[in-house]
Amino acid sequence: MISKFTDLGISEDVAKAMEDMGWEEPTPIQIKAVPLGLKGIDMFAQAQTGTGKTGTFGAILLDRVDAKLKTPSAIIVVPTRELANQVSDEISKLAKYTGHVCVPIYGGASIEGQLRELEKGVDIIAGTPGRVKDMIMRGALNLTKVKVVVMDESDRMLDMGFIEDIEYILGSMPKERQTMLFSATMPEDIKRLASDYMNKPKEISVSQDEVVLDLTKQYYISVGRRNKSWALCRILDLDKPKAIIFCQTKKMVDILEERLIDLKYRTEAIHGDMPQSKRERVIKDFKNDETDILIATDVAARGLDIDDISYVINYDMPEDVDTYIHRIGRTGRAGKEGIAVSFITTEEEYLIREFELRTEMRIEKREVPDAEEGSRDTIRRVVDYDQICDVYGMCRFEINLGKNDGVGKVSLADYIIRAARIRDISIGKISIESDSSVVEVHKDFGNRMTMDLPKMKYRGKQVRVKVIQ
Ligand code: AMP
């Protein structure tokens, strides 16, 4: 059999499995990396999720190590349990005709089950650093026969503080081996790891435009913190997406999950504090369309491979471009179009420019979609004083009292201080027209201005206040 896969030197058995998986032709990283890897050359490859990197190292190691030796001859070290499971699943599919046994090993799950798997004999391990080290120290995992080692998502592993575990693992396998390092970014500490533990590695990268992100349209919406839920529900109601929503903290994940469930959206959430069994169930529910919305932190969502996510929503914007790329790489996969929407507060707008420059991609501004005619918002929009205030925190209010009502700057300020219980230093500039005036008041007193003041009368006239947005 001759195929575009066998052209790269991939064996017929593995190529056949790829075709069974519906793959028609190699991805750019596969074209660049597989022929080198099959020659046993060390490499460090810059490749993000979605580029076909698992297929790349999978094809290499399946052809480089023998099957059914019982003692592992290849190991893939990954940052998270989800990724361990996912990599192991994909390698097992690729090994359909070669017969290699690949098992995942990760913390947070019972060690006994994993020990039993190991005892049965495995060829390839996909494991997280802590648990792999633990198994080696217990004498349950023998890496002395390893010929190929892969470090996947290496930047993440270093970010997560796994460097010592990784060095321990690398130290417990033969020096004569092939080492491949995959990373979405190539910071200095990764290069150092490569030079310390690899033998004349070749550097490989796939450029941004070869990445699957092409199929993802990127937008941002300017919305203050207090109106994020409102904007989110508009999107969920109108576009009815299958969406993954990212929050910066576990706490925010919990709060948002509770809020969306209260509003009857089919939602579940994952974050690192949940037991592994629950995380796996939540991911399964989402994959099987039992839920439409998955709320997650970055760590919990590492390596999630779900093909039909139509929306990635950055409920909270990540601070660095790599996380941004990783997040939006969850959509626009497997040839389908995806949409990435980021909620941006005024202070975060600079991030958009920075991310556009760094990724050479356009992130378009979009408004919160209009509500359908006659429909009511599930969550009401509120005035977000943080969004409309100036750099000193001052907001402007229009009051229906002017020269004709006999007010001057001092008397109006006095009146507001008493009637709305506002401290005098929280009142800024005042300008008086004939029938109205504009007053600057600190954002902390916004609600008093709009809620307390209109309950008052000034010389018998009902006071009305409008926020100037
Ligand atoms: P990865 O970059 O490993 O996360 O892979 C992203 C997705 O692309 C996974 O669902 C793979 O199964 C799929 N994939 C990998 N290689 C190919 C290929 N040559 N053709 C089509 N899909 C692929």
Coordinates of C-alpha atoms and ligand atoms in Angstrom, one line a residue:
M1 CA 0.0 0.0 0.0
I2 CA 1.3 3.4 -0.9
S3 CA -0.3 6.4 0.8
K4 CA 0.7 9.9 1.7
F5 CA 1.4 8.5 5.2
T6 CA 3.6 5.7 4.0
D7 CA 5.5 8.2 1.8
L8 CA 6.7 9.7 5.1
G9 CA 8.1 6.4 6.1
I10 CA 5.2 5.5 8.4
S11 CA 4.7 1.7 8.4
E12 CA 1.7 0.2 6.7
D13 CA 0.1 -0.9 9.9
V14 CA 0.2 2.6 11.4
A15 CA -0.9 4.2 8.1
K16 CA -3.9 1.8 7.9
A17 CA -4.9 2.8 11.4
M18 CA -4.7 6.5 10.5
E19 CA -6.9 5.9 7.5
D20 CA -9.4 4.0 9.8
M21 CA -9.4 7.1 11.9
G22 CA -10.5 9.1 8.9
W23 CA -7.2 10.9 8.4
E24 CA -6.7 11.6 4.7
E25 CA -3.4 13.3 4.6
P26 CA -0.6 14.2 7.0
T27 CA -0.6 17.6 8.7
P28 CA 2.3 20.0 8.3
I29 CA 4.0 19.0 11.6
Q30 CA 3.6 15.3 10.6
I31 CA 5.3 16.0 7.2
K32 CA 8.2 17.9 8.9
A33 CA 8.8 15.8 12.0
V34 CA 7.9 12.2 11.1
P35 CA 10.7 11.4 8.6
L36 CA 13.3 12.9 11.1
G37 CA 11.9 11.1 14.0
L38 CA 11.8 7.7 12.3
K39 CA 15.6 8.1 11.8
G40 CA 15.9 8.3 15.5
I41 CA 16.9 12.0 15.6
D42 CA 16.1 14.0 18.7
M43 CA 13.9 17.0 18.2
F44 CA 12.2 19.8 19.9
A45 CA 9.1 20.8 18.1
Q46 CA 7.0 23.9 18.5
A47 CA 3.5 22.7 17.9
Q48 CA 0.2 23.6 19.5
T49 CA -2.8 21.4 20.3
G50 CA -4.8 20.8 17.1
T51 CA -1.8 20.5 14.8
G52 CA -1.7 16.7 14.8
K53 CA 1.2 16.5 17.2
T54 CA 0.0 13.4 19.0
G55 CA -0.2 11.6 15.6
T56 CA 3.3 12.8 15.0
F57 CA 5.1 11.3 18.0
G58 CA 2.6 8.4 18.0
A59 CA 3.7 7.4 14.5
I60 CA 7.3 7.8 15.3
L61 CA 7.3 5.8 18.5
L62 CA 5.1 3.0 17.2
D63 CA 7.5 2.4 14.4
R64 CA 10.6 2.7 16.6
V65 CA 9.8 0.4 19.4
D66 CA 8.8 -3.3 19.4
A67 CA 5.4 -4.4 20.6
K68 CA 4.7 -6.8 23.4
L69 CA 8.0 -6.6 25.2
K70 CA 6.1 -6.2 28.5
T71 CA 8.6 -3.7 30.0
P72 CA 7.8 -0.2 28.6
S73 CA 10.0 0.9 25.8
A74 CA 8.5 4.3 25.2
I75 CA 7.0 6.9 27.5
I76 CA 5.1 10.2 26.9
V77 CA 5.2 12.6 29.8
V78 CA 2.2 15.0 29.8
P79 CA 1.1 17.7 32.2
T80 CA -2.5 16.6 33.0
R81 CA -4.6 13.5 33.6
E82 CA -6.9 14.5 30.8
L83 CA -4.1 14.6 28.4
A84 CA -2.7 11.3 29.7
N85 CA -6.0 9.7 28.9
Q86 CA -6.3 11.4 25.6
V87 CA -2.8 10.6 24.4
S88 CA -3.2 7.0 25.5
D89 CA -6.5 6.7 23.6
E90 CA -5.0 8.1 20.4
I91 CA -1.9 6.0 20.6
S92 CA -4.0 2.9 21.3
K93 CA -6.1 3.7 18.1
L94 CA -2.9 4.1 16.1
A95 CA -1.6 0.8 17.5
K96 CA -4.7 -1.1 16.2
Y97 CA -2.7 -3.2 13.8
T98 CA 0.7 -3.1 15.6
G99 CA -0.5 -4.5 18.9
H100 CA 1.4 -2.1 21.2
V101 CA -0.2 -1.7 24.6
C102 CA -0.4 1.9 25.9
V103 CA -1.7 2.8 29.3
P104 CA -2.2 6.1 31.0
I105 CA -0.8 6.8 34.5
Y106 CA -1.8 9.8 36.5
G107 CA -2.3 11.0 40.0
G108 CA -5.7 11.5 41.6
A109 CA -6.8 8.0 40.7
S110 CA -6.3 4.8 42.6
I111 CA -2.7 3.6 42.2
E112 CA -3.7 -0.1 42.5
G113 CA -5.6 -0.2 39.2
Q114 CA -2.7 1.4 37.4
L115 CA -0.2 -1.0 39.1
R116 CA -2.3 -4.0 37.9
E117 CA -2.2 -2.6 34.4
L118 CA 1.6 -2.3 34.6
E119 CA 2.0 -5.8 35.9
K120 CA 0.1 -7.2 32.8
G121 CA 2.8 -5.7 30.7
V122 CA 2.8 -2.5 28.7
D123 CA 4.8 -1.1 25.8
I124 CA 4.0 2.6 26.1
I125 CA 3.2 4.8 29.0
A126 CA 1.4 8.2 28.8
G127 CA 1.8 9.7 32.3
T128 CA 1.9 12.8 34.4
P129 CA 5.3 13.5 36.0
G130 CA 4.3 13.2 39.7
R131 CA 2.7 9.7 39.4
V132 CA 5.4 8.4 37.0
K133 CA 8.1 9.4 39.5
D134 CA 6.1 7.9 42.3
M135 CA 5.8 4.6 40.4
I136 CA 9.5 4.5 39.7
M137 CA 10.3 5.2 43.3
R138 CA 8.0 2.3 44.4
G139 CA 9.9 0.0 42.0
A140 CA 6.6 -0.5 40.1
L141 CA 7.8 1.2 36.9
N142 CA 11.0 0.2 35.2
L143 CA 12.2 2.7 32.6
T144 CA 15.6 1.1 32.0
K145 CA 14.4 -0.4 28.6
V146 CA 13.0 2.9 27.3
K147 CA 14.2 3.8 23.8
V148 CA 11.9 6.7 23.0
V149 CA 10.7 9.5 25.4
V150 CA 8.3 12.3 24.5
M151 CA 7.7 15.4 26.6
D152 CA 4.4 16.8 25.5
E153 CA 3.2 20.3 26.3
S154 CA 6.6 20.9 27.9
D155 CA 6.0 24.6 28.5
R156 CA 2.9 23.8 30.6
M157 CA 4.8 21.2 32.6
L158 CA 7.5 23.7 33.5
D159 CA 4.8 26.3 34.3
M160 CA 3.2 23.8 36.6
G161 CA 6.5 23.2 38.5
F162 CA 7.2 19.7 37.2
I163 CA 10.8 20.3 36.3
E164 CA 12.3 18.2 39.2
D165 CA 10.0 15.3 38.5
I166 CA 10.9 15.4 34.8
E167 CA 14.6 15.5 35.5
Y168 CA 14.2 12.5 37.9
I169 CA 12.3 10.6 35.2
L170 CA 14.8 11.4 32.5
G171 CA 17.6 10.3 34.9
S172 CA 16.0 6.9 35.4
M173 CA 16.2 5.9 31.8
P174 CA 19.1 5.0 29.5
K175 CA 21.2 7.8 28.1
E176 CA 21.1 6.0 24.7
R177 CA 17.6 6.9 23.7
Q178 CA 15.6 9.2 21.4
T179 CA 14.1 12.2 23.1
M180 CA 11.4 14.4 21.6
L181 CA 10.1 17.6 23.2
F182 CA 6.9 19.2 22.1
S183 CA 5.8 22.6 23.3
A184 CA 3.5 25.4 22.2
T185 CA 6.1 28.0 23.0
M186 CA 9.8 27.9 23.2
P187 CA 10.9 29.9 26.2
E188 CA 14.5 29.8 27.4
D189 CA 14.0 27.2 30.1
I190 CA 12.6 24.8 27.5
K191 CA 15.6 25.3 25.3
R192 CA 17.8 24.6 28.4
L193 CA 15.9 21.4 29.1
A194 CA 16.5 20.4 25.5
S195 CA 20.2 21.1 25.5
D196 CA 20.7 19.3 28.9
Y197 CA 18.8 16.2 28.0
M198 CA 18.9 15.8 24.2
N199 CA 21.4 14.8 21.7
K200 CA 21.9 17.3 18.9
P201 CA 18.2 18.0 18.7
K202 CA 16.6 19.4 15.5
E203 CA 14.3 22.3 15.9
I204 CA 11.0 22.1 14.2
S205 CA 8.1 24.5 14.1
V206 CA 4.9 24.9 12.2
S207 CA 4.0 28.5 11.5
Q208 CA 0.9 30.1 12.9
D209 CA -0.9 30.0 9.5
E210 CA -0.4 26.3 9.3
V211 CA -2.3 25.8 12.5
V212 CA -5.9 24.9 12.6
L213 CA -6.8 28.2 14.1
D214 CA -7.4 29.4 10.6
L215 CA -10.9 28.0 10.9
T216 CA -11.6 30.1 14.0
K217 CA -13.1 33.5 13.9
Q218 CA -12.0 35.7 16.7
Y219 CA -14.0 38.5 18.3
Y220 CA -13.9 40.5 21.5
I221 CA -16.7 42.2 23.3
S222 CA -16.1 45.2 25.5
V223 CA -18.2 44.5 28.6
G224 CA -17.6 45.4 32.3
R225 CA -17.4 42.7 35.0
R226 CA -20.9 43.3 36.2
N227 CA -22.4 42.7 32.8
K228 CA -20.5 39.6 31.7
S229 CA -23.3 37.3 32.7
W230 CA -25.8 39.4 30.8
A231 CA -23.6 39.3 27.7
L232 CA -23.0 35.6 28.1
C233 CA -26.7 34.7 28.3
R234 CA -27.4 36.8 25.2
I235 CA -24.9 34.8 23.3
L236 CA -26.1 31.5 24.7
D237 CA -29.8 32.3 24.0
L238 CA -29.2 33.6 20.4
D239 CA -26.5 31.3 19.1
K240 CA -27.2 28.2 21.1
P241 CA -23.6 27.1 20.9
K242 CA -21.8 24.1 22.1
A243 CA -19.4 26.1 24.2
I244 CA -16.5 25.9 26.4
I245 CA -16.3 28.9 28.8
F246 CA -13.0 29.8 30.4
C247 CA -12.7 31.5 33.8
Q248 CA -9.5 32.6 35.5
T249 CA -10.2 31.0 38.9
K250 CA -11.9 27.9 40.3
K251 CA -14.1 30.1 42.4
M252 CA -15.4 31.9 39.3
V253 CA -16.0 28.6 37.6
D254 CA -18.1 27.5 40.6
I255 CA -20.1 30.8 40.7
L256 CA -20.8 30.8 37.0
E257 CA -21.8 27.2 37.0
E258 CA -24.3 27.8 39.8
R259 CA -25.7 30.9 38.0
L260 CA -26.1 29.1 34.6
I261 CA -27.7 26.0 36.2
D262 CA -30.1 28.3 38.0
L263 CA -31.0 29.8 34.7
K264 CA -31.6 26.3 33.3
Y265 CA -28.7 26.1 30.9
R266 CA -27.4 22.6 30.4
T267 CA -24.1 23.3 32.1
E268 CA -21.3 21.5 33.9
A269 CA -17.9 22.6 35.1
I270 CA -14.4 21.2 35.7
H271 CA -11.5 22.4 37.7
G272 CA -8.5 21.0 39.5
D273 CA -10.2 20.6 42.9
M274 CA -12.7 18.1 41.6
P275 CA -12.1 14.4 41.9
Q276 CA -10.8 12.7 38.8
S277 CA -13.9 10.5 38.5
K278 CA -16.1 13.6 38.4
R279 CA -14.0 15.4 35.8
E280 CA -14.1 12.4 33.6
R281 CA -17.9 12.1 33.9
V282 CA -18.3 15.8 33.1
I283 CA -16.2 15.6 30.0
K284 CA -18.1 12.5 28.9
D285 CA -21.4 14.3 29.4
F286 CA -20.2 17.2 27.3
K287 CA -18.8 14.9 24.6
N288 CA -22.1 13.0 24.4
D289 CA -24.1 16.2 24.2
E290 CA -25.7 15.6 27.6
T291 CA -24.6 19.2 28.3
D292 CA -24.1 22.2 26.0
I293 CA -21.8 24.2 28.1
L294 CA -18.6 23.3 29.8
I295 CA -17.0 25.9 32.2
A296 CA -13.4 25.3 32.9
T297 CA -10.1 26.6 34.2
D298 CA -7.1 26.4 32.0
V299 CA -5.4 23.6 33.8
A300 CA -8.5 21.4 33.8
A301 CA -9.1 22.0 30.1
R302 CA -5.5 21.1 29.0
G303 CA -5.6 18.7 26.1
L304 CA -9.3 18.4 25.9
D305 CA -10.0 17.0 22.4
I306 CA -13.6 17.5 21.5
D307 CA -14.3 18.1 17.9
D308 CA -17.6 19.9 17.7
I309 CA -17.1 22.8 20.1
S310 CA -18.6 25.8 18.2
Y311 CA -17.7 28.5 20.7
V312 CA -14.9 29.2 23.0
I313 CA -15.8 32.0 25.3
N314 CA -13.1 33.8 27.4
Y315 CA -15.4 34.9 30.2
D316 CA -12.2 36.1 31.8
M317 CA -9.4 37.1 29.4
P318 CA -6.1 35.2 29.9
E319 CA -3.1 37.4 30.5
D320 CA -0.7 35.7 28.1
V321 CA -1.0 34.9 24.5
D322 CA 0.0 31.3 24.8
T323 CA -3.0 30.5 27.0
Y324 CA -5.2 32.5 24.6
I325 CA -4.0 30.4 21.7
H326 CA -4.5 27.2 23.7
R327 CA -8.0 28.1 24.6
I328 CA -9.2 29.1 21.2
G329 CA -7.5 26.0 19.8
R330 CA -10.4 24.1 21.4
T331 CA -12.7 25.2 18.6
G332 CA -12.3 25.2 14.8
R333 CA -11.0 21.6 14.9
A334 CA -11.4 18.7 12.6
G335 CA -12.2 21.0 9.6
K336 CA -15.1 22.7 11.3
E337 CA -15.5 26.4 11.8
G338 CA -15.3 27.8 15.3
I339 CA -15.9 31.1 17.0
A340 CA -13.8 32.5 19.9
V341 CA -15.3 35.4 21.9
S342 CA -13.4 37.2 24.6
F343 CA -15.0 39.5 27.1
I344 CA -12.8 42.4 27.7
T345 CA -13.0 45.1 30.4
T346 CA -11.6 48.6 29.5
E347 CA -8.4 47.9 31.4
E348 CA -7.8 44.7 29.3
E349 CA -8.2 46.3 25.8
Y350 CA -4.5 46.6 25.4
L351 CA -4.3 42.8 25.5
I352 CA -6.2 42.6 22.2
R353 CA -3.7 44.7 20.4
E354 CA -0.9 42.7 21.9
F355 CA -2.4 39.3 21.0
E356 CA -3.1 40.5 17.5
L357 CA 0.5 41.5 17.1
R358 CA 1.9 38.3 18.5
T359 CA -0.4 36.0 16.6
E360 CA -0.7 38.0 13.4
M361 CA -4.4 37.3 13.5
R362 CA -7.2 39.7 13.6
I363 CA -9.5 39.9 16.6
E364 CA -12.6 41.9 15.6
K365 CA -14.7 44.0 17.9
R366 CA -18.3 42.8 18.2
E367 CA -21.2 44.1 20.2
V368 CA -23.3 42.0 22.5
P369 CA -25.9 40.5 20.1
D370 CA -29.4 42.1 20.2
A371 CA -32.1 40.3 22.0
E372 CA -34.6 38.7 19.8
E373 CA -37.7 40.8 19.4
G374 CA -40.2 40.3 22.2
S375 CA -37.9 38.2 24.2
R376 CA -36.7 39.1 27.6
D377 CA -33.2 38.8 28.9
T378 CA -32.6 36.1 31.4
I379 CA -30.2 38.5 33.2
R380 CA -30.8 42.2 33.1
R381 CA -28.1 44.6 32.1
V382 CA -26.9 46.8 34.9
V383 CA -24.9 50.0 34.9
D384 CA -21.3 49.1 35.4
Y385 CA -19.7 52.1 37.0
D386 CA -16.3 50.5 36.7
Q387 CA -16.7 50.6 32.9
I388 CA -17.9 54.1 32.5
C389 CA -15.8 56.0 35.0
D390 CA -12.7 58.0 34.1
V391 CA -9.2 57.1 35.4
Y392 CA -9.9 58.7 38.7
G393 CA -13.0 56.6 39.2
M394 CA -15.5 59.5 38.5
C395 CA -18.8 59.0 36.6
R396 CA -21.0 61.7 35.2
F397 CA -24.7 62.1 36.1
E398 CA -27.3 64.4 34.6
I399 CA -29.7 65.8 37.1
N400 CA -32.9 67.7 36.2
L401 CA -32.1 70.7 38.3
G402 CA -30.6 73.8 36.8
K403 CA -30.4 77.6 37.1
N404 CA -34.1 77.9 36.6
D405 CA -34.6 75.8 39.7
G406 CA -32.4 78.2 41.7
V407 CA -29.4 75.8 42.1
G408 CA -25.8 76.9 42.0
K409 CA -22.7 74.7 42.2
V410 CA -22.4 75.0 45.9
S411 CA -26.1 74.5 46.7
L412 CA -26.4 71.6 44.4
A413 CA -23.3 69.9 45.9
D414 CA -24.7 70.4 49.4
Y415 CA -28.1 69.0 48.4
I416 CA -26.5 65.9 46.9
I417 CA -24.3 65.3 49.9
R418 CA -27.4 65.4 52.2
A419 CA -30.0 63.8 50.0
A420 CA -27.9 60.9 48.7
R421 CA -25.5 60.6 51.6
I422 CA -22.4 61.1 49.6
R423 CA -19.1 62.3 51.0
D424 CA -18.1 65.8 49.7
I425 CA -14.7 64.6 48.5
S426 CA -16.6 62.1 46.2
I427 CA -18.1 64.9 44.2
G428 CA -16.1 66.3 41.3
K429 CA -16.9 68.9 38.7
I430 CA -20.3 70.4 38.4
S431 CA -21.7 72.3 35.5
I432 CA -25.0 74.0 35.7
E433 CA -27.3 74.7 32.6
S434 CA -30.7 76.4 32.7
D435 CA -32.8 73.3 33.3
S436 CA -30.3 70.6 34.2
S437 CA -26.8 70.0 35.5
V438 CA -24.0 67.5 35.1
V439 CA -22.3 66.3 38.2
E440 CA -19.2 64.1 38.6
V441 CA -19.5 61.6 41.4
H442 CA -17.2 58.7 42.4
K443 CA -18.3 55.3 41.1
D444 CA -18.7 53.9 44.6
F445 CA -21.7 56.2 45.0
G446 CA -23.2 55.5 41.6
N447 CA -26.1 53.5 43.0
R448 CA -26.9 56.2 45.6
M449 CA -27.1 58.7 42.8
T450 CA -29.4 56.7 40.7
M451 CA -31.5 55.1 43.4
D452 CA -31.6 57.3 46.4
L453 CA -31.6 60.8 44.8
P454 CA -34.6 60.2 42.6
K455 CA -36.6 59.4 45.8
M456 CA -36.2 63.1 46.8
K457 CA -37.8 66.4 45.9
Y458 CA -36.0 69.7 45.6
R459 CA -38.2 72.6 46.4
G460 CA -41.2 70.5 45.6
K461 CA -39.8 69.2 42.3
Q462 CA -39.3 65.5 41.8
V463 CA -35.5 64.9 41.2
R464 CA -34.5 62.7 38.2
V465 CA -31.0 61.4 37.6
K466 CA -29.5 59.8 34.4
V467 CA -26.1 58.2 34.1
I468 CA -24.1 59.6 31.2
Q469 CA -22.5 56.5 29.6
Ligands
AMP1 P1 -3.4 17.1 18.3 O1 -2.6 18.2 17.8 O2 -2.6 15.9 18.6 O3 -4.2 17.6 19.6 O4 -4.5 16.6 17.2 C1 -5.7 17.3 16.9 C2 -6.7 16.5 16.2 O5 -6.4 16.2 14.9 C3 -7.0 15.1 16.9 O6 -8.4 14.9 16.9 C4 -6.3 14.2 15.9 O7 -7.0 12.9 15.9 C5 -6.5 14.8 14.6 N1 -5.5 14.5 13.5 C6 -4.2 14.3 13.7 N2 -3.5 14.1 12.6 C7 -4.5 14.2 11.6 C8 -4.5 14.0 10.2 N3 -3.4 13.8 9.5 N4 -5.6 14.2 9.5 C9 -6.8 14.5 10.2 N5 -6.9 14.6 11.5 C10 -5.7 14.5 12.2

